[in-house]
Coordinates of C-alpha atoms in Angstrom, one line a residue:
M483 CA 10.4 80.5 -7.8
P484 CA 7.9 77.8 -7.0
D485 CA 7.6 74.9 -9.4
P486 CA 4.5 75.5 -11.6
E487 CA 3.9 71.8 -11.8
L488 CA 3.9 71.2 -8.1
L489 CA 0.6 71.6 -6.2
E490 CA -0.1 71.4 -2.5
L491 CA -3.3 69.3 -2.2
R492 CA -5.6 68.1 0.5
V493 CA -6.6 64.6 -0.6
E494 CA -10.3 63.7 -0.3
R495 CA -11.8 60.3 -1.1
V496 CA -10.5 57.3 -2.9
A497 CA -11.6 56.8 -6.6
H498 CA -11.8 53.8 -8.8
G499 CA -8.6 53.1 -10.6
G500 CA -5.9 53.3 -7.9
H501 CA -5.9 57.0 -7.2
C502 CA -7.6 59.6 -4.9
V503 CA -9.5 62.8 -5.6
A504 CA -8.2 66.2 -4.7
R505 CA -9.2 69.7 -5.9
H506 CA -7.2 72.7 -7.1
E507 CA -9.0 75.9 -7.8
G508 CA -12.2 73.9 -8.4
R509 CA -10.7 71.4 -10.8
V510 CA -10.5 67.7 -9.9
V511 CA -7.0 66.3 -9.6
F512 CA -6.6 62.5 -9.6
V513 CA -3.6 61.8 -7.4
R514 CA -1.6 58.6 -7.2
H515 CA 0.6 57.5 -4.3
A516 CA -1.7 59.3 -1.8
L517 CA -4.3 58.3 0.7
P518 CA -7.5 60.0 1.8
G519 CA -7.0 62.7 4.3
E520 CA -3.4 63.4 3.5
L521 CA -1.8 66.7 2.7
V522 CA 0.6 66.2 -0.1
R523 CA 2.8 68.0 -2.6
A524 CA 1.9 66.6 -6.0
R525 CA 3.6 66.9 -9.4
L526 CA 1.3 67.2 -12.3
T527 CA 1.6 64.4 -14.9
E528 CA -1.3 65.4 -17.2
A529 CA -2.7 68.9 -17.1
P530 CA -4.3 69.9 -20.4
A531 CA -6.0 73.3 -20.1
D532 CA -9.2 72.0 -21.9
K533 CA -9.8 69.1 -19.5
S534 CA -12.1 69.1 -16.5
F535 CA -9.6 67.1 -14.5
W536 CA -5.8 66.7 -14.2
R537 CA -3.6 63.8 -13.0
A538 CA -0.7 64.0 -10.5
D539 CA 1.7 62.0 -8.4
A540 CA 2.2 62.7 -4.7
V541 CA 5.9 63.3 -4.4
D542 CA 6.0 64.6 -0.8
V543 CA 3.7 63.7 2.0
L544 CA 3.3 66.6 4.4
E545 CA 0.6 65.0 6.6
P546 CA 0.4 61.2 6.3
A547 CA -2.7 59.1 6.9
P548 CA -2.6 56.4 9.6
G549 CA -2.5 53.6 7.1
R550 CA 0.6 54.8 5.3
V551 CA 3.6 52.5 5.2
E552 CA 6.9 52.4 3.4
P553 CA 6.5 50.6 0.0
R554 CA 7.8 47.1 0.1
C555 CA 8.9 47.3 -3.5
P556 CA 11.9 49.4 -4.6
Y557 CA 10.3 49.9 -8.0
A558 CA 7.1 51.5 -6.6
G559 CA 6.6 55.2 -6.6
P560 CA 6.1 58.3 -8.8
G561 CA 7.3 57.7 -12.4
R562 CA 8.3 54.1 -11.7
C563 CA 6.5 50.8 -12.2
G564 CA 2.7 51.2 -12.7
G565 CA 1.8 47.6 -11.6
C566 CA 1.0 48.3 -8.0
D567 CA -1.3 51.2 -6.8
W568 CA -1.2 50.7 -3.0
Q569 CA 2.3 49.7 -2.0
H570 CA 2.2 52.8 0.3
A571 CA -0.8 51.5 2.3
D572 CA -1.0 48.6 4.8
L573 CA -3.3 45.7 3.8
A574 CA -6.1 46.7 6.1
T575 CA -6.2 50.1 4.6
Q576 CA -6.0 48.7 1.1
R577 CA -9.1 46.6 1.7
E578 CA -11.0 49.5 3.2
L579 CA -10.2 51.6 0.1
K580 CA -11.4 48.8 -2.2
A581 CA -14.5 48.4 -0.2
A582 CA -15.2 52.1 -0.5
V583 CA -14.7 51.9 -4.3
V584 CA -17.1 49.0 -4.7
A585 CA -19.8 50.7 -2.5
E586 CA -19.4 54.0 -4.4
Q587 CA -19.7 52.3 -7.8
L588 CA -22.8 50.4 -6.8
Q589 CA -24.5 53.6 -5.5
R590 CA -23.4 55.9 -8.4
L591 CA -24.0 53.5 -11.3
A592 CA -26.7 51.2 -10.1
G593 CA -28.5 53.1 -7.3
I594 CA -27.7 50.3 -4.8
E595 CA -26.8 51.2 -1.3
R596 CA -24.7 48.4 0.2
D597 CA -22.1 48.0 3.0
V598 CA -19.1 46.2 1.5
T599 CA -16.4 44.3 3.3
V600 CA -13.3 43.1 1.3
E601 CA -12.2 39.7 2.5
P602 CA -8.6 38.4 2.2
V603 CA -8.0 35.4 0.1
P604 CA -6.8 32.4 2.1
G605 CA -3.1 32.0 2.1
D606 CA -2.4 35.7 1.9
D607 CA -1.2 37.4 5.1
H608 CA 1.4 39.9 3.8
G609 CA 0.3 40.8 0.2
L610 CA 3.5 39.7 -1.5
G611 CA 4.7 36.7 -3.6
W612 CA 1.2 35.8 -4.9
R613 CA 1.1 36.6 -8.6
T614 CA 1.5 33.3 -10.5
R615 CA 1.1 34.9 -13.9
V616 CA 3.1 38.0 -14.9
G617 CA 3.3 39.7 -18.2
F618 CA 6.7 41.4 -18.5
A619 CA 7.5 44.0 -21.1
V620 CA 10.9 44.2 -22.9
D621 CA 12.6 47.5 -23.8
D622 CA 14.6 48.2 -27.0
V623 CA 17.8 47.0 -25.5
G624 CA 16.4 43.8 -24.2
R625 CA 15.8 44.7 -20.5
V626 CA 12.9 42.9 -18.9
G627 CA 10.5 44.9 -16.7
L628 CA 7.0 46.4 -16.2
R629 CA 5.5 49.5 -17.7
A630 CA 5.2 52.8 -16.0
H631 CA 1.7 54.0 -15.2
R632 CA -0.3 55.2 -18.3
S633 CA 2.9 54.8 -20.4
H634 CA 4.7 52.4 -22.8
D635 CA 8.0 53.1 -21.0
V636 CA 9.5 49.9 -19.6
V637 CA 10.9 50.1 -16.0
P638 CA 13.5 47.4 -15.7
V639 CA 12.6 45.0 -12.8
E640 CA 15.0 42.3 -11.7
H641 CA 12.6 41.0 -9.0
C642 CA 8.9 41.8 -8.6
P643 CA 7.9 41.5 -5.0
I644 CA 4.3 40.5 -5.7
A645 CA 5.5 37.8 -8.2
H646 CA 5.1 34.2 -7.0
E647 CA 8.4 32.4 -6.1
G648 CA 7.9 30.1 -9.1
V649 CA 7.8 33.1 -11.5
D650 CA 10.8 34.6 -9.7
A651 CA 12.7 31.3 -10.1
L652 CA 12.6 31.7 -13.9
G653 CA 15.2 34.5 -13.6
L654 CA 13.7 36.6 -16.5
G655 CA 14.5 40.0 -14.9
E656 CA 18.2 39.1 -14.7
Q657 CA 18.5 38.5 -18.5
R658 CA 18.8 40.6 -21.6
L659 CA 16.3 39.5 -24.3
P660 CA 16.7 41.7 -27.3
G661 CA 14.2 41.3 -30.1
L662 CA 11.3 40.4 -27.8
A663 CA 8.3 42.7 -27.1
T664 CA 6.8 40.8 -24.1
V665 CA 7.5 37.7 -22.0
E666 CA 4.5 36.1 -20.2
A667 CA 5.5 33.9 -17.3
T668 CA 3.2 31.3 -15.6
S669 CA 4.0 29.3 -12.5
A670 CA 1.6 26.4 -11.5
P671 CA 1.8 23.6 -9.0
E672 CA 2.6 21.3 -11.9
G673 CA 4.8 23.1 -14.5
A674 CA 5.9 26.5 -15.6
L675 CA 5.5 28.2 -19.0
V676 CA 7.1 31.2 -20.8
V677 CA 5.3 32.7 -23.8
L678 CA 7.4 35.0 -26.0
Q679 CA 6.1 37.8 -28.2
P680 CA 8.8 38.8 -30.7
R681 CA 9.3 42.3 -32.0
A682 CA 12.0 41.4 -34.5
A683 CA 13.0 38.6 -36.7
K684 CA 16.0 37.8 -34.6
V685 CA 15.4 37.3 -30.9
R686 CA 17.3 36.0 -27.9
H687 CA 15.4 33.3 -26.1
P688 CA 15.5 33.3 -22.3
K689 CA 17.4 30.7 -20.3
V690 CA 14.9 29.0 -18.0
P691 CA 15.0 26.1 -15.6
E692 CA 14.8 22.5 -16.9
G693 CA 11.3 21.4 -17.5
T694 CA 9.9 24.9 -18.3
G695 CA 7.8 25.1 -21.4
V696 CA 8.7 27.8 -23.9
L697 CA 6.3 29.0 -26.6
V698 CA 6.3 31.8 -29.2
R699 CA 3.2 33.8 -30.2
E700 CA 2.5 33.6 -33.9
G701 CA -0.6 35.4 -35.1
R702 CA -3.5 34.3 -32.9
G703 CA -1.8 31.1 -31.8
T704 CA 1.5 29.9 -30.4
R705 CA 4.4 27.7 -31.6
Q706 CA 6.1 25.3 -29.2
L707 CA 9.8 25.7 -28.8
K708 CA 10.4 23.2 -26.0
G709 CA 8.7 21.5 -23.1
R710 CA 5.0 21.2 -22.5
T711 CA 2.6 23.7 -23.9
W712 CA 0.3 23.6 -20.8
V713 CA 0.3 23.7 -17.0
R714 CA -1.9 21.8 -14.6
E715 CA -3.9 23.6 -11.9
E716 CA -5.9 22.0 -9.1
V717 CA -8.9 22.8 -6.9
V718 CA -11.1 20.7 -4.7
V719 CA -14.5 19.9 -6.2
A720 CA -17.2 17.9 -4.3
G721 CA -14.6 17.0 -1.7
R722 CA -12.0 15.6 -4.1
P723 CA -8.9 17.2 -5.8
R724 CA -9.7 18.0 -9.4
S725 CA -7.1 18.9 -12.1
Y726 CA -7.5 21.4 -14.9
R727 CA -5.3 21.7 -17.9
V728 CA -4.5 25.3 -19.0
T729 CA -2.7 25.7 -22.3
G730 CA -0.3 28.5 -23.3
G731 CA -1.0 31.8 -21.6
G732 CA -4.6 30.8 -21.1
F733 CA -6.7 32.4 -18.3
W734 CA -6.5 31.1 -14.7
Q735 CA -6.8 33.2 -11.5
V736 CA -3.4 34.7 -10.7
H737 CA -3.6 34.4 -6.9
P738 CA -2.9 30.8 -5.7
G739 CA -5.9 30.9 -3.4
A740 CA -8.3 32.7 -5.7
A741 CA -9.7 29.9 -7.9
Q742 CA -10.8 27.8 -4.9
T743 CA -12.1 30.8 -3.1
F744 CA -14.2 32.0 -6.0
L745 CA -15.4 28.4 -6.8
D746 CA -16.6 27.9 -3.2
A747 CA -18.3 31.4 -3.2
V748 CA -20.1 30.7 -6.5
L749 CA -21.4 27.3 -5.4
E750 CA -22.6 28.7 -2.1
A751 CA -24.5 31.4 -3.9
A752 CA -25.9 29.3 -6.7
D753 CA -26.7 26.2 -4.6
P754 CA -27.1 24.0 -7.7
Q755 CA -29.3 21.0 -7.2
P756 CA -29.5 17.5 -8.9
G757 CA -31.4 17.7 -12.1
E758 CA -31.1 21.5 -12.6
R759 CA -30.1 23.2 -15.8
C760 CA -27.1 25.5 -15.7
W761 CA -25.3 27.9 -18.0
D762 CA -21.6 28.8 -17.4
L763 CA -21.0 31.9 -19.5
Y764 CA -17.4 33.1 -20.2
S765 CA -16.5 29.7 -18.9
G766 CA -12.7 29.7 -19.7
V767 CA -11.2 26.3 -19.1
G768 CA -14.2 25.1 -17.1
L769 CA -13.5 25.9 -13.5
F770 CA -17.2 26.5 -12.7
A771 CA -18.6 24.1 -15.3
V772 CA -16.9 21.1 -13.7
A773 CA -18.3 21.9 -10.2
L774 CA -21.8 22.7 -11.6
G775 CA -21.7 19.4 -13.5
E776 CA -20.8 17.5 -10.3
A777 CA -23.6 19.2 -8.4
V778 CA -26.5 18.7 -11.0
G779 CA -25.4 15.1 -11.8
V780 CA -26.4 13.1 -14.9
T781 CA -30.0 14.1 -14.6
G782 CA -29.1 17.8 -15.0
S783 CA -27.2 19.7 -17.6
V784 CA -24.5 22.4 -17.9
V785 CA -23.8 24.4 -21.1
A786 CA -20.4 26.2 -20.9
V787 CA -19.9 29.0 -23.4
E788 CA -16.4 30.5 -24.1
G789 CA -15.2 32.7 -26.9
D790 CA -11.6 31.5 -26.9
E791 CA -11.3 28.3 -28.9
R792 CA -8.1 27.2 -27.1
A793 CA -9.8 27.6 -23.7
T794 CA -12.8 25.7 -24.9
A795 CA -10.5 22.8 -26.0
D796 CA -9.0 22.7 -22.6
A797 CA -12.5 22.8 -21.0
R798 CA -13.6 19.8 -23.1
R799 CA -10.6 17.9 -21.8
N800 CA -11.3 19.1 -18.2
V801 CA -15.0 17.9 -18.3
H802 CA -14.4 14.7 -20.3
D803 CA -15.9 12.5 -17.5
L804 CA -19.0 14.6 -17.1
P805 CA -21.4 13.9 -20.0
Q806 CA -23.9 16.3 -18.6
V807 CA -21.5 19.2 -19.5
R808 CA -21.5 20.6 -23.0
C809 CA -18.8 23.1 -24.1
V810 CA -19.5 25.6 -26.8
A811 CA -16.9 27.7 -28.5
G812 CA -18.4 31.0 -29.5
S813 CA -19.4 34.6 -28.5
V814 CA -21.6 34.6 -25.4
A815 CA -23.7 37.4 -27.0
R816 CA -24.3 35.2 -30.0
E817 CA -24.8 31.9 -28.3
V818 CA -27.0 32.7 -25.4
P819 CA -30.2 33.3 -27.5
R820 CA -29.6 29.9 -29.0
L821 CA -29.5 28.1 -25.7
G822 CA -33.3 28.1 -25.2
D823 CA -35.5 29.8 -22.6
A824 CA -35.3 27.3 -19.7
V825 CA -32.4 27.5 -17.2
D826 CA -32.2 27.4 -13.4
V827 CA -28.7 28.6 -12.6
V828 CA -26.5 31.0 -14.6
V829 CA -22.9 31.8 -13.7
L830 CA -21.4 34.9 -15.5
D831 CA -17.7 35.5 -15.3
P832 CA -17.1 38.1 -18.0
P833 CA -13.9 40.0 -18.9
R834 CA -13.1 43.4 -17.3
T835 CA -15.5 45.3 -19.5
G836 CA -18.4 43.3 -18.1
A837 CA -21.2 41.3 -19.8
G838 CA -23.1 44.4 -21.2
P839 CA -26.8 45.1 -21.4
A840 CA -27.5 42.8 -24.4
V841 CA -26.1 39.7 -22.6
V842 CA -27.6 40.5 -19.2
E843 CA -31.0 41.1 -20.8
S844 CA -30.8 37.9 -22.8
V845 CA -29.8 35.9 -19.8
L846 CA -32.7 37.2 -17.7
R847 CA -35.2 36.5 -20.4
A848 CA -34.5 32.8 -19.7
D849 CA -35.9 33.4 -16.2
P850 CA -33.2 31.7 -14.1
R851 CA -33.9 31.3 -10.4
V852 CA -30.4 32.7 -9.6
V853 CA -27.6 34.4 -11.4
V854 CA -24.1 34.5 -9.9
Y855 CA -21.9 37.2 -11.4
V856 CA -18.1 37.1 -10.9
A857 CA -16.7 40.5 -11.6
C858 CA -13.1 41.9 -11.6
D859 CA -14.2 45.5 -12.2
P860 CA -16.7 47.1 -9.8
A861 CA -17.8 49.7 -12.4
A862 CA -18.7 47.1 -15.0
L863 CA -20.5 45.1 -12.3
A864 CA -22.5 48.1 -11.2
R865 CA -23.5 48.9 -14.8
D866 CA -24.7 45.3 -15.4
L867 CA -26.5 45.3 -12.0
A868 CA -28.4 48.4 -13.1
T869 CA -29.5 46.5 -16.3
A870 CA -30.6 43.5 -14.1
T871 CA -32.5 45.7 -11.7
A872 CA -34.4 47.2 -14.6
A873 CA -35.2 43.7 -15.9
G874 CA -36.8 42.6 -12.6
Y875 CA -33.9 41.1 -10.6
R876 CA -32.3 42.3 -7.4
L877 CA -29.0 42.0 -5.7
A878 CA -29.5 39.4 -3.0
G879 CA -25.8 39.0 -2.0
L880 CA -22.4 40.4 -2.5
R881 CA -18.9 39.2 -1.5
A882 CA -15.7 41.0 -2.3
F883 CA -12.2 39.5 -2.2
D884 CA -8.7 41.0 -2.1
A885 CA -7.3 38.7 -4.8
F886 CA -4.8 41.3 -6.0
P887 CA -3.0 42.8 -3.0
M888 CA -1.0 46.0 -3.6
T889 CA -3.2 46.8 -6.7
H890 CA -6.5 48.6 -6.9
H891 CA -8.2 45.5 -8.4
V892 CA -10.9 43.7 -6.4
E893 CA -13.0 40.6 -7.3
C894 CA -16.7 40.5 -6.5
V895 CA -19.2 37.7 -6.5
A896 CA -22.8 39.0 -6.8
T897 CA -26.0 37.0 -6.4
L898 CA -29.1 38.0 -8.4
V899 CA -32.6 36.7 -7.8
R900 CA -36.0 37.7 -9.1
A901 CA -37.3 40.8 -7.4

């Protein structure tokens, strides 16, 4: 008897989210671990009768696509770790797939036709060993790992191939840590941090190399157990190395080459001039605010708005020598209307959900000459571009970067000017 949960499917196009589209008796099936053009045997993972689409994992490839390779990770594959979507594709194919997704989202959600090329991030030629920040989960018996796709199940992982060597050196996957829910690991050029999230009153703390900072999450903050509570990152601004302090598990780009790449792309697109007024929205620890402040000089101004108070405190420290930069802790949606109606340059770097119509419309009412939008989700970017188009701005430039090899994620830098 044939397995009722196995389907033979001809895979069609790539879709947003790390899977491809196939069809079975008219119903859409989203298939992971496949590539466009392949003939696969797929096992259904979600197949409710009342849904218009199902989900499946390709468990047998009958006709492989040219870009298929053997996964470099022993934990990748159906039912295993859900962290990587494209371990089975070579890097060139991964970037072609991501470019197709960005182009499709722009056309479908914003009505914008655009040829897209996904550029590699400098320093990445094999797609492994790049992730400097990894959030590990811990199972009920203390094994450290990563979650399966669309599941709370923890897949024990001793060594993650995309993790940076500094994260791997912490040895977390080789330890049992009962009583913990998660362990966040950060490796930076200057320092390493481990942030623990307990699930029980009694926990086992990890053994980490000397000099590693260890913190415990308590409510919305953290408590220091040992070592420093922050790491120091560095990029080149105005031709000189510039250090940034990042406290706890605060946000910084996870690829070692990404912060510099995005900073350079934003500055090229914005072209800030001495004396101009700038807003840096969702400013984090001030990566862009510092560079904008250097560019506009003391005759200009930069207002950096960030909702995370800890990140804002770091940003104030990071811009301490730039009096033209003012850091505001607060919701971007609430603060933008208070900033006035005169601005030249706006940098938007929102979370994965995007800025949203209210923020985009509020920004554009201030009539900036240029808006540079840094986006980690092409669908959210496309929705916000549709809002901007309706408000009288157009997409003047777009660059896309493969800052997350082996995953479906892609970073875009979009330039908006008045239509």
